[in-house]
């Protein structure tokens, strides 16, 4: 299972990278705005800065919602760095653009996916990644993990190579449940990754080992 971090915060990206378990980064316009990154030029520079920190794929989202605009913007983003994945919204024009980029060998991430049907379309269009938003489904009393399971079954049935990127992950149990279901990738905040470290018995056990060592040394 690949671990992506879902942020545009460079310090947090460095922290996750330094932990040695990071496989990539996802961003979106809201995450960019949260870091105060505004203006096209600054946004493009920020993507390059992220690529220079991590080794893996970095999703950069288009703002255009028409096919020509998405293709133009996506090509500009893909040209920034070979780690860039063009992130496209799950709308009709986004599916067409995913097919265009997939035919050109440019990686894509189809985002804002909330149903199995949308995920099937993204796979048919040849998307590299599909991003079902599990946390936002949970927010509206719908089981986000069930969607991951449905997509896993459909992709397995037909051998689709599109990777299931569980997005809108909010906490460690989402990560573990996604791993049990077989999501290829999860993207979440640093806390969802670092939270996996925690167990009180580890802390108690370590304290005892160190105390016992001290007794004899
Ligand atoms: O990866 C998608 C993500 O950025 C949305 O997360 O927590 O805003 O639903 P959230």
Short mmCIF file of C-alpha atoms and ligand atoms in Angstrom, two decimals:
data_model
loop_
_atom_site.label_atom_id
_atom_site.label_comp_id
_atom_site.label_asym_id
_atom_site.label_seq_id
_atom_site.Cartn_x
_atom_site.Cartn_y
_atom_site.Cartn_z
CA UNK A 1 0.00 0.00 0.00
CA UNK A 2 1.37 3.40 -0.95
CA UNK A 3 1.21 6.27 1.53
CA UNK A 4 0.59 9.74 0.13
CA UNK A 5 0.31 12.84 2.28
CA UNK A 6 -2.61 15.14 1.55
CA UNK A 7 -1.23 18.62 2.13
CA UNK A 8 0.59 21.52 0.53
CA UNK A 9 2.50 22.22 3.75
CA UNK A 10 6.20 21.77 3.00
CA UNK A 11 7.21 21.12 6.63
CA UNK A 12 4.68 18.32 6.95
CA UNK A 13 5.74 16.87 3.60
CA UNK A 14 9.38 16.92 4.81
CA UNK A 15 8.39 15.25 8.09
CA UNK A 16 6.59 12.44 6.27
CA UNK A 17 9.43 12.07 3.78
CA UNK A 18 11.99 11.90 6.59
CA UNK A 19 10.01 9.13 8.26
CA UNK A 20 10.93 7.07 5.19
CA UNK A 21 7.45 5.82 4.36
CA UNK A 22 6.18 8.45 1.95
CA UNK A 23 5.29 7.48 -1.62
CA UNK A 24 3.77 10.72 -2.87
CA UNK A 25 1.72 13.85 -2.26
CA UNK A 26 -1.77 14.96 -3.16
CA UNK A 27 -2.85 18.58 -3.19
CA UNK A 28 -5.95 20.46 -4.20
CA UNK A 29 -6.89 24.14 -4.55
CA UNK A 30 -8.23 24.26 -0.98
CA UNK A 31 -4.99 22.85 0.47
CA UNK A 32 -2.96 25.38 -1.55
CA UNK A 33 -5.14 28.23 -0.31
CA UNK A 34 -4.75 26.97 3.27
CA UNK A 35 -0.98 27.45 2.96
CA UNK A 36 -1.51 30.95 1.52
CA UNK A 37 -0.19 29.93 -1.92
CA UNK A 38 -2.01 32.12 -4.40
CA UNK A 39 -1.36 33.31 -7.95
CA UNK A 40 -0.60 30.97 -10.83
CA UNK A 41 3.15 31.50 -10.77
CA UNK A 42 3.45 30.84 -7.02
CA UNK A 43 1.26 27.77 -7.28
CA UNK A 44 3.41 26.30 -10.07
CA UNK A 45 6.59 27.04 -8.10
CA UNK A 46 5.07 25.36 -5.06
CA UNK A 47 4.41 22.17 -7.03
CA UNK A 48 8.06 22.08 -8.07
CA UNK A 49 9.13 22.65 -4.44
CA UNK A 50 6.99 19.67 -3.38
CA UNK A 51 8.46 17.49 -6.15
CA UNK A 52 11.95 18.39 -4.94
CA UNK A 53 11.15 17.06 -1.44
CA UNK A 54 9.51 13.73 -2.30
CA UNK A 55 10.50 10.85 -4.54
CA UNK A 56 7.04 9.83 -5.76
CA UNK A 57 3.98 11.12 -7.57
CA UNK A 58 2.65 14.61 -6.82
CA UNK A 59 -0.94 15.34 -7.84
CA UNK A 60 -1.51 18.86 -9.17
CA UNK A 61 -5.13 19.81 -9.82
CA UNK A 62 -6.42 21.70 -12.84
CA UNK A 63 -8.75 24.65 -12.26
CA UNK A 64 -10.32 24.64 -15.73
CA UNK A 65 -13.60 22.76 -16.10
CA UNK A 66 -13.78 22.68 -19.91
CA UNK A 67 -11.93 20.04 -21.96
CA UNK A 68 -9.62 22.43 -23.85
CA UNK A 69 -8.78 24.32 -20.68
CA UNK A 70 -8.05 21.10 -18.76
CA UNK A 71 -5.79 19.81 -21.54
CA UNK A 72 -3.89 23.12 -21.74
CA UNK A 73 -3.52 23.42 -17.99
CA UNK A 74 -2.73 19.74 -17.50
CA UNK A 75 0.03 19.88 -20.11
CA UNK A 76 1.54 22.89 -18.36
CA UNK A 77 1.41 21.07 -15.01
CA UNK A 78 2.86 17.85 -16.44
CA UNK A 79 5.68 19.87 -18.00
CA UNK A 80 6.74 21.24 -14.61
CA UNK A 81 8.33 18.02 -13.34
CA UNK A 82 8.25 14.33 -14.24
CA UNK A 83 6.68 13.50 -10.84
CA UNK A 84 3.55 15.54 -11.57
CA UNK A 85 0.24 13.68 -11.92
CA UNK A 86 -2.54 15.73 -13.54
CA UNK A 87 -5.52 15.80 -11.19
CA UNK A 88 -8.87 16.12 -12.95
CA UNK A 89 -12.39 16.47 -11.53
CA UNK A 90 -14.89 13.66 -12.11
CA UNK A 91 -17.07 15.49 -14.61
CA UNK A 92 -17.74 14.68 -18.27
CA UNK A 93 -14.94 16.94 -19.49
CA UNK A 94 -12.61 15.52 -16.85
CA UNK A 95 -13.20 11.97 -18.09
CA UNK A 96 -12.45 13.08 -21.66
CA UNK A 97 -9.29 14.81 -20.47
CA UNK A 98 -8.24 11.70 -18.51
CA UNK A 99 -8.51 9.68 -21.73
CA UNK A 100 -6.48 12.32 -23.60
CA UNK A 101 -3.66 12.27 -21.04
CA UNK A 102 -3.73 8.51 -20.66
CA UNK A 103 -3.31 8.13 -24.46
CA UNK A 104 -0.30 10.45 -24.21
CA UNK A 105 1.25 8.45 -21.34
CA UNK A 106 0.74 11.28 -18.83
CA UNK A 107 -0.36 10.16 -15.37
CA UNK A 108 -3.76 11.29 -14.08
CA UNK A 109 -5.70 11.28 -10.84
CA UNK A 110 -9.49 11.55 -11.22
CA UNK A 111 -10.76 13.27 -8.10
CA UNK A 112 -14.05 14.01 -6.33
CA UNK A 113 -15.26 10.44 -6.82
CA UNK A 114 -18.25 9.46 -4.71
CA UNK A 115 -19.72 6.42 -6.51
CA UNK A 116 -18.68 3.11 -8.02
CA UNK A 117 -20.05 4.24 -11.40
CA UNK A 118 -17.76 7.25 -11.41
CA UNK A 119 -14.82 5.01 -10.53
CA UNK A 120 -15.71 2.65 -13.39
CA UNK A 121 -15.70 5.57 -15.84
CA UNK A 122 -12.33 6.80 -14.55
CA UNK A 123 -10.84 3.32 -15.08
CA UNK A 124 -12.34 3.07 -18.58
CA UNK A 125 -10.70 6.41 -19.39
CA UNK A 126 -7.36 4.96 -18.34
CA UNK A 127 -6.82 7.07 -15.22
CA UNK A 128 -3.68 6.19 -13.26
CA UNK A 129 -5.44 6.89 -9.95
CA UNK A 130 -9.05 7.26 -8.89
CA UNK A 131 -9.74 9.24 -5.71
CA UNK A 132 -12.87 8.22 -3.78
CA UNK A 133 -13.41 10.67 -0.89
CA UNK A 134 -14.21 8.43 2.06
CA UNK A 135 -14.24 11.04 4.83
CA UNK A 136 -16.70 13.25 3.00
CA UNK A 137 -19.03 10.28 2.47
CA UNK A 138 -18.82 9.45 6.18
CA UNK A 139 -19.68 13.12 6.83
CA UNK A 140 -23.05 12.59 5.13
CA UNK A 141 -23.88 9.29 6.86
CA UNK A 142 -22.72 7.12 3.95
CA UNK A 143 -20.11 4.42 4.44
CA UNK A 144 -17.00 5.64 2.64
CA UNK A 145 -15.18 2.33 3.18
CA UNK A 146 -18.00 0.48 1.45
CA UNK A 147 -17.26 2.52 -1.68
CA UNK A 148 -13.60 1.44 -1.55
CA UNK A 149 -14.74 -2.19 -1.32
CA UNK A 150 -17.13 -1.79 -4.26
CA UNK A 151 -14.45 -0.24 -6.44
CA UNK A 152 -11.93 -2.93 -5.42
CA UNK A 153 -14.37 -5.63 -6.50
CA UNK A 154 -15.15 -3.96 -9.84
CA UNK A 155 -11.50 -3.32 -10.68
CA UNK A 156 -10.56 -6.89 -9.72
CA UNK A 157 -13.39 -8.32 -11.84
CA UNK A 158 -11.95 -6.77 -14.99
CA UNK A 159 -8.29 -6.36 -14.16
CA UNK A 160 -8.37 -2.55 -14.40
CA UNK A 161 -4.94 -1.15 -13.65
CA UNK A 162 -6.26 2.16 -12.28
CA UNK A 163 -5.05 2.46 -8.69
CA UNK A 164 -7.58 3.10 -5.94
CA UNK A 165 -6.34 6.14 -4.05
CA UNK A 166 -8.45 6.36 -0.90
CA UNK A 167 -8.76 10.12 -0.33
CA UNK A 168 -10.31 12.30 2.34
CA UNK A 169 -8.79 9.91 4.84
CA UNK A 170 -9.16 11.50 8.26
CA UNK A 171 -7.58 9.13 10.80
CA UNK A 172 -5.59 5.98 11.37
CA UNK A 173 -8.57 3.60 11.34
CA UNK A 174 -9.39 4.79 7.81
CA UNK A 175 -5.83 3.85 6.84
CA UNK A 176 -6.06 0.40 8.40
CA UNK A 177 -9.52 -0.33 7.00
CA UNK A 178 -8.43 0.78 3.52
CA UNK A 179 -5.41 -1.51 3.79
CA UNK A 180 -7.68 -4.43 4.77
CA UNK A 181 -9.96 -3.81 1.80
CA UNK A 182 -7.02 -3.51 -0.58
CA UNK A 183 -6.87 0.17 -1.57
CA UNK A 184 -3.67 0.66 -3.55
CA UNK A 185 -2.92 4.05 -2.01
CA UNK A 186 -4.18 6.18 0.82
CA UNK A 187 -3.80 9.91 1.13
CA UNK A 188 -4.33 11.64 4.42
CA UNK A 189 -2.97 14.24 6.83
CA UNK A 190 0.37 13.70 8.61
CA UNK A 191 -1.59 12.79 11.76
CA UNK A 192 -3.17 9.78 10.01
CA UNK A 193 0.30 8.44 9.19
CA UNK A 194 2.02 9.30 12.48
CA UNK A 195 -0.97 8.00 14.44
CA UNK A 196 -0.07 4.51 13.24
CA UNK A 197 3.00 4.68 15.46
CA UNK A 198 1.07 4.89 18.68
CA UNK A 199 0.47 2.11 21.16
CA UNK A 200 0.63 2.57 24.96
CA UNK A 201 2.16 -0.90 25.41
CA UNK A 202 5.06 0.16 23.17
CA UNK A 203 5.68 3.20 25.39
CA UNK A 204 5.33 1.19 28.61
CA UNK A 205 7.54 -1.59 27.25
CA UNK A 206 10.26 0.78 26.13
CA UNK A 207 10.24 2.63 29.46
CA UNK A 208 10.68 -0.71 31.27
CA UNK A 209 13.51 -1.88 28.98
CA UNK A 210 15.36 1.39 29.56
CA UNK A 211 14.76 1.32 33.33
CA UNK A 212 16.01 -2.30 33.53
CA UNK A 213 19.08 -1.40 31.48
CA UNK A 214 19.84 1.48 33.82
CA UNK A 215 19.70 -0.84 36.85
CA UNK A 216 22.58 -2.92 35.53
CA UNK A 217 24.69 -0.14 33.96
O1 LIG B 1 -7.72 14.04 -0.78
C1 LIG B 1 -8.93 14.73 -0.73
C2 LIG B 1 -8.93 15.64 0.40
O2 LIG B 1 -8.08 16.71 0.23
C3 LIG B 1 -10.23 16.02 0.92
O3 LIG B 1 -10.11 15.80 2.26
O4 LIG B 1 -10.67 16.07 4.59
O5 LIG B 1 -11.19 17.90 2.94
O6 LIG B 1 -12.49 15.78 2.94
P1 LIG B 1 -11.18 16.43 3.24
#
